[in-house]
GROMACS .gro file of N, CA and C in nm:
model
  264
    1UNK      N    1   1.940  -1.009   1.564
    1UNK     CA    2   1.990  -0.875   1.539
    1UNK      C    3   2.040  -0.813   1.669
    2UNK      N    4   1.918  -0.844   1.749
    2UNK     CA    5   1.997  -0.767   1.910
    2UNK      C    6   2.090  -0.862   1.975
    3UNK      N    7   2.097  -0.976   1.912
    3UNK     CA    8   2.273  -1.040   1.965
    3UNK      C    9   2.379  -1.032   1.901
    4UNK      N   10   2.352  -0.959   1.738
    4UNK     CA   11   2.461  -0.926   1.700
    4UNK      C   12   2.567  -0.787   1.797
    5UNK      N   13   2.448  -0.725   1.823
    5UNK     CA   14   2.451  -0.583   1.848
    5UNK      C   15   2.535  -0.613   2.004
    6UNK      N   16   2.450  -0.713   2.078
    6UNK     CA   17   2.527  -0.765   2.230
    6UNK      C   18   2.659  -0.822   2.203
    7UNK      N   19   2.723  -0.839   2.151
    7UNK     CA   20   2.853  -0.936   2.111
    7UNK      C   21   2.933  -0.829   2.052
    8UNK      N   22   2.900  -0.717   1.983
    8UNK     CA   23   2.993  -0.615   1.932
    8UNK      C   24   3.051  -0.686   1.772
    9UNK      N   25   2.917  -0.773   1.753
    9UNK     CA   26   2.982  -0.853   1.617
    9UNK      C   27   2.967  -0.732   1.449
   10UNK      N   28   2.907  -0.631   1.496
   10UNK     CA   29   2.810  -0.524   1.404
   10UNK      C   30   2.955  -0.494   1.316
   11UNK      N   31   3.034  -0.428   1.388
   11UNK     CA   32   3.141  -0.370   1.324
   11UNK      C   33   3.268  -0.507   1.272
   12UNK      N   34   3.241  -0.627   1.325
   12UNK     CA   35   3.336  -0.687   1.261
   12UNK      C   36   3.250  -0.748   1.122
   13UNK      N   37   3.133  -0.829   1.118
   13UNK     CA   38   3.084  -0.843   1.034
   13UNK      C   39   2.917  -0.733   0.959
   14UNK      N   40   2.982  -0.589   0.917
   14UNK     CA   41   2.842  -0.510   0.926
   14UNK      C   42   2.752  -0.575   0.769
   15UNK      N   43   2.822  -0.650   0.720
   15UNK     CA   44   2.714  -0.713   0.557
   15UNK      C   45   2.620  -0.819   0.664
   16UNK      N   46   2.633  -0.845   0.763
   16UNK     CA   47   2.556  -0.994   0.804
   16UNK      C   48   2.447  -0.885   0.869
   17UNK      N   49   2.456  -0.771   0.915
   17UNK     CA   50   2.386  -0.687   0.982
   17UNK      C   51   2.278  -0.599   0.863
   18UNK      N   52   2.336  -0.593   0.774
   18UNK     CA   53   2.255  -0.521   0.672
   18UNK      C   54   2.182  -0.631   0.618
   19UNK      N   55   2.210  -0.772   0.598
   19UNK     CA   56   2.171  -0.885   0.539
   19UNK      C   57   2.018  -0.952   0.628
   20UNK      N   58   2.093  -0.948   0.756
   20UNK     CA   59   1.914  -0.934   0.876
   20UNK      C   60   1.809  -0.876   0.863
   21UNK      N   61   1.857  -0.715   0.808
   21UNK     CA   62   1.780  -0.656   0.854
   21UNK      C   63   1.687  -0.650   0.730
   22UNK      N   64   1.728  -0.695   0.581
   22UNK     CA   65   1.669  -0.687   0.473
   22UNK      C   66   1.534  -0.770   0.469
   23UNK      N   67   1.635  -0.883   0.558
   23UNK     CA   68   1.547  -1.042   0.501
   23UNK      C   69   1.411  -1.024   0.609
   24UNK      N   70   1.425  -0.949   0.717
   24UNK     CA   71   1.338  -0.899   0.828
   24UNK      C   72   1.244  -0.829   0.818
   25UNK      N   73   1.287  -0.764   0.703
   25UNK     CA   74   1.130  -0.686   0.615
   25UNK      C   75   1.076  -0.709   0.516
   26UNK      N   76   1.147  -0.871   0.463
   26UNK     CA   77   1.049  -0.937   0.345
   26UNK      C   78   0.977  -0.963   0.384
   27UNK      N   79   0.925  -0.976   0.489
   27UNK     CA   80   0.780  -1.078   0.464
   27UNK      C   81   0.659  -0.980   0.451
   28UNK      N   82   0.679  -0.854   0.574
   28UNK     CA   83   0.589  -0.767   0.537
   28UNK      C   84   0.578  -0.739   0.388
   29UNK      N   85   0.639  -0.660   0.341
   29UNK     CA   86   0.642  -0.653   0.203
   29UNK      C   87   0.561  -0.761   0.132
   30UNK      N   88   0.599  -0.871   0.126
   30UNK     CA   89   0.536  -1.001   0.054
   30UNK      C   90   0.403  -0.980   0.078
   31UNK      N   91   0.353  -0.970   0.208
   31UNK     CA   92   0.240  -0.998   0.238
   31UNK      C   93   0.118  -0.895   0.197
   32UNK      N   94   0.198  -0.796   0.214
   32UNK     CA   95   0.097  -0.617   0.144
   32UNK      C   96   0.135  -0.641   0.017
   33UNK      N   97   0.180  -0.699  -0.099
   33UNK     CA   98   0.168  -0.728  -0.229
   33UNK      C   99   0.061  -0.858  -0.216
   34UNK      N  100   0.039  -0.933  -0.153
   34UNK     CA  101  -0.025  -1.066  -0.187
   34UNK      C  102  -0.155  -0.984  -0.127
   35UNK      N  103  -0.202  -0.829  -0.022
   35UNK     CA  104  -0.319  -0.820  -0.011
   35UNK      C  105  -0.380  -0.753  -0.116
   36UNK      N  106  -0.301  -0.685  -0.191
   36UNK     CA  107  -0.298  -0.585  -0.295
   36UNK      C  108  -0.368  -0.668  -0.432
   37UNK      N  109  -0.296  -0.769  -0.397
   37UNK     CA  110  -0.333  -0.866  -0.551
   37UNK      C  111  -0.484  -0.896  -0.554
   38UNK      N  112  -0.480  -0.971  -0.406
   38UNK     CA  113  -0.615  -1.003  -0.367
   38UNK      C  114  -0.725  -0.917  -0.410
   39UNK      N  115  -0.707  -0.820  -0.347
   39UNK     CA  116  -0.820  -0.727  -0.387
   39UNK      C  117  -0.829  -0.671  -0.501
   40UNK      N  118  -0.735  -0.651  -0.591
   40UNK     CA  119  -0.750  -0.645  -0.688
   40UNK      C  120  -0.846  -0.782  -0.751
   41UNK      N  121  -0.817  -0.871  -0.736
   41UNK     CA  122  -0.878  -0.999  -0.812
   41UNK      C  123  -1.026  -0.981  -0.733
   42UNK      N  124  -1.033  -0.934  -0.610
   42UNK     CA  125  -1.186  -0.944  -0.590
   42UNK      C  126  -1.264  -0.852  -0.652
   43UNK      N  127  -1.208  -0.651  -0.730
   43UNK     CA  128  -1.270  -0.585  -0.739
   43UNK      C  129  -1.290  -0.666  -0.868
   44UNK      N  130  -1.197  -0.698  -0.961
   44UNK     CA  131  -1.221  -0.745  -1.118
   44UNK      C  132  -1.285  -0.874  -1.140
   45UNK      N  133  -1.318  -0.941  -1.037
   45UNK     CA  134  -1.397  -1.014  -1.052
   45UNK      C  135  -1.539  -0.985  -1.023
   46UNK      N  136  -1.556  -0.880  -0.970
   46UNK     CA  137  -1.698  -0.807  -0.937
   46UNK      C  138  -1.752  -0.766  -1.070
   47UNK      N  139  -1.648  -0.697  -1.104
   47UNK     CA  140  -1.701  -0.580  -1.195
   47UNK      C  141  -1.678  -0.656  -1.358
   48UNK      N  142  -1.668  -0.804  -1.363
   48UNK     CA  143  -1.646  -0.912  -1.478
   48UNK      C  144  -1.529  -0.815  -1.587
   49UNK      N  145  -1.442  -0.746  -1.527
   49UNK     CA  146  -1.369  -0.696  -1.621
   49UNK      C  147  -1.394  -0.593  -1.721
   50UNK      N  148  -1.491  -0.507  -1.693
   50UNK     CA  149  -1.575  -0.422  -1.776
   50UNK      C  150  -1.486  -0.300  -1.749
   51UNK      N  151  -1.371  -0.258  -1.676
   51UNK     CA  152  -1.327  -0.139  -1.694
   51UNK      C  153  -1.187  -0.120  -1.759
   52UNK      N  154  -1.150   0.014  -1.739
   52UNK     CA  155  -0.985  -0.006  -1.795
   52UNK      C  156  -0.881   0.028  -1.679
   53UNK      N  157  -0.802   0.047  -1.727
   53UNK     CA  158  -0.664   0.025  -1.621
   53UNK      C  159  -0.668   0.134  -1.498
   54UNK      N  160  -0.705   0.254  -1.540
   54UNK     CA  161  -0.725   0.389  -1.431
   54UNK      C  162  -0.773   0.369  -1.348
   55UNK      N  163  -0.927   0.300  -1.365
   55UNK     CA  164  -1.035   0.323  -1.287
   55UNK      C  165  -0.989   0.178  -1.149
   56UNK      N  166  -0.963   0.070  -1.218
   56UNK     CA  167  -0.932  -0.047  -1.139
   56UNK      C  168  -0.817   0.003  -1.090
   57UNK      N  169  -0.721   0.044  -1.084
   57UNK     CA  170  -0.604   0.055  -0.994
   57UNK      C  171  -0.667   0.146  -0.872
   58UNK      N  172  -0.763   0.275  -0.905
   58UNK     CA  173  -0.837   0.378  -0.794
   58UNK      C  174  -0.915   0.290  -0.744
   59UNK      N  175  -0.973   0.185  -0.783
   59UNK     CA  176  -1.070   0.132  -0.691
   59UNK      C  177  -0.977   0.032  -0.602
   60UNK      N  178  -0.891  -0.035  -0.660
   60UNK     CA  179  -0.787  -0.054  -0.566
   60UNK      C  180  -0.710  -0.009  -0.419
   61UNK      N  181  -0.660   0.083  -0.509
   61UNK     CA  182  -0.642   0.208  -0.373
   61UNK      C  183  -0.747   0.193  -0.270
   62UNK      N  184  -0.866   0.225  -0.320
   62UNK     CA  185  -0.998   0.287  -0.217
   62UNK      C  186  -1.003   0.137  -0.160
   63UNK      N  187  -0.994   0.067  -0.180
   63UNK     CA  188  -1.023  -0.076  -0.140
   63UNK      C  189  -0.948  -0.176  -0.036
   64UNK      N  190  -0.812  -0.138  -0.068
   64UNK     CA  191  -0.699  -0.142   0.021
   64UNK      C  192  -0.679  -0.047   0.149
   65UNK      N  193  -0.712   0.068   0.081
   65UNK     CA  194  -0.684   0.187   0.170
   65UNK      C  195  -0.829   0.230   0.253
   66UNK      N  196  -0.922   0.154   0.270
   66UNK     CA  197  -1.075   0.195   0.327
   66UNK      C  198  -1.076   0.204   0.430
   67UNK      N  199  -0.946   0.226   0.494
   67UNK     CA  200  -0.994   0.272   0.652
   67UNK      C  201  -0.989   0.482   0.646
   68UNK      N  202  -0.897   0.469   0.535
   68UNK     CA  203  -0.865   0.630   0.465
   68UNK      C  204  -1.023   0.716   0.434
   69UNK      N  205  -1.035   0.617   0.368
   69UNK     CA  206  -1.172   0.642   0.258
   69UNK      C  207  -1.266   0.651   0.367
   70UNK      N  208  -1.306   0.558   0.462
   70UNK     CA  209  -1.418   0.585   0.558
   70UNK      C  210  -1.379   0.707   0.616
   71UNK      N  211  -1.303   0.783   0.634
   71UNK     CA  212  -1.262   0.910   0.733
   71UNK      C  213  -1.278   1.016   0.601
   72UNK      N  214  -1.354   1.052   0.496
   72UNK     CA  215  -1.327   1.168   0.433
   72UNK      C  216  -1.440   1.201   0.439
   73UNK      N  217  -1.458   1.320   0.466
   73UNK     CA  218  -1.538   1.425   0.444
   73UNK      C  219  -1.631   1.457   0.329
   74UNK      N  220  -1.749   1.428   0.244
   74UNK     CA  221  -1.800   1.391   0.151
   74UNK      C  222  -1.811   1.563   0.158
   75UNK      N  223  -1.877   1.612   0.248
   75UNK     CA  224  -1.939   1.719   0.192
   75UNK      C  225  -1.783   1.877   0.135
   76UNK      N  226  -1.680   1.840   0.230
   76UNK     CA  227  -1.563   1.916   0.191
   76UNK      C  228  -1.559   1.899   0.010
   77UNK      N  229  -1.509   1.736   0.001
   77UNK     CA  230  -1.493   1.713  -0.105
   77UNK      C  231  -1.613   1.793  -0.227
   78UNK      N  232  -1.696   1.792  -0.157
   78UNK     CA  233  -1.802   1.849  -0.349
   78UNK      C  234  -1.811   1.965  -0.326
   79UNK      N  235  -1.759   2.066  -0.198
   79UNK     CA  236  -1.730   2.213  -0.216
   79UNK      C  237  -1.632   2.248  -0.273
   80UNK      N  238  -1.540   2.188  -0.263
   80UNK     CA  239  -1.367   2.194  -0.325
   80UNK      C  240  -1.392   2.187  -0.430
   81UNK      N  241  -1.465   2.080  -0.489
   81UNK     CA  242  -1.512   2.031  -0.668
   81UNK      C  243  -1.612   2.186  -0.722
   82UNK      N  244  -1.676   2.233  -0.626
   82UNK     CA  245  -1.812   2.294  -0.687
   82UNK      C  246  -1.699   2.414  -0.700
   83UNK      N  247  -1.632   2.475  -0.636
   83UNK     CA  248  -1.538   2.626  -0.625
   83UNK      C  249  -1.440   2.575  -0.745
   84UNK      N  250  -1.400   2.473  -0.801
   84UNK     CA  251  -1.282   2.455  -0.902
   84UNK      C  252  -1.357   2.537  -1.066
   85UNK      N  253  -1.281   2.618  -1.144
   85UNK     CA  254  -1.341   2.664  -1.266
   85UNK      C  255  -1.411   2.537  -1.357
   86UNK      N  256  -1.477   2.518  -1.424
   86UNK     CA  257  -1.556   2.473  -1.541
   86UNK      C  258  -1.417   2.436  -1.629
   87UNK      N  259  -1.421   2.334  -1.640
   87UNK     CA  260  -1.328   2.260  -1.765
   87UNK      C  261  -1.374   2.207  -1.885
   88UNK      N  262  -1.346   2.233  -1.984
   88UNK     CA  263  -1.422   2.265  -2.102
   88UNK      C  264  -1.297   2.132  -2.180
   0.00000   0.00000   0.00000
């Protein structure tokens, strides 16, 4: 990419430049879907398949995302919950 850019080839061929730069961010991509899967298959194999679709995609999230989850505030969270009205 940075020898296209050294050669001044950008503006004669700019599809080979957009075409780099696509194929340059498949793999990431690939790879955060193949961790995603993973953990998915580890939470549903924990839990032998006993839930439904909501709950396994959130535990997902939390599972993938647990560096998020270790940084929250437990006690914010059940004041926020305790001040929300009664839902009936």
């Amino acid at each position: 990419l940075q020898a296209l850019h050294q050669c001044s080839l950008v503006e004669t061929c700019p599809n080979v430049d957009i075409a780099l730069r696509i194929f340059l961010t498949l793999p990431v991509t690939i790879a955060s879907c193949e961790r995603s899967f993973s953990k998915l298959k580890l939470i549903k194999t924990y839990l032998r398949s006993s839930m439904g679709q909501c709950r396994l995609t959130n535990l997902g999230i939390l599972s993938i995302e647990n560096s998020i989850a270790r940084q929250l505030n437990y006690e914010d969270i059940i004041n926020e919950f305790a001040l929300r009205k009664a839902r009936k």
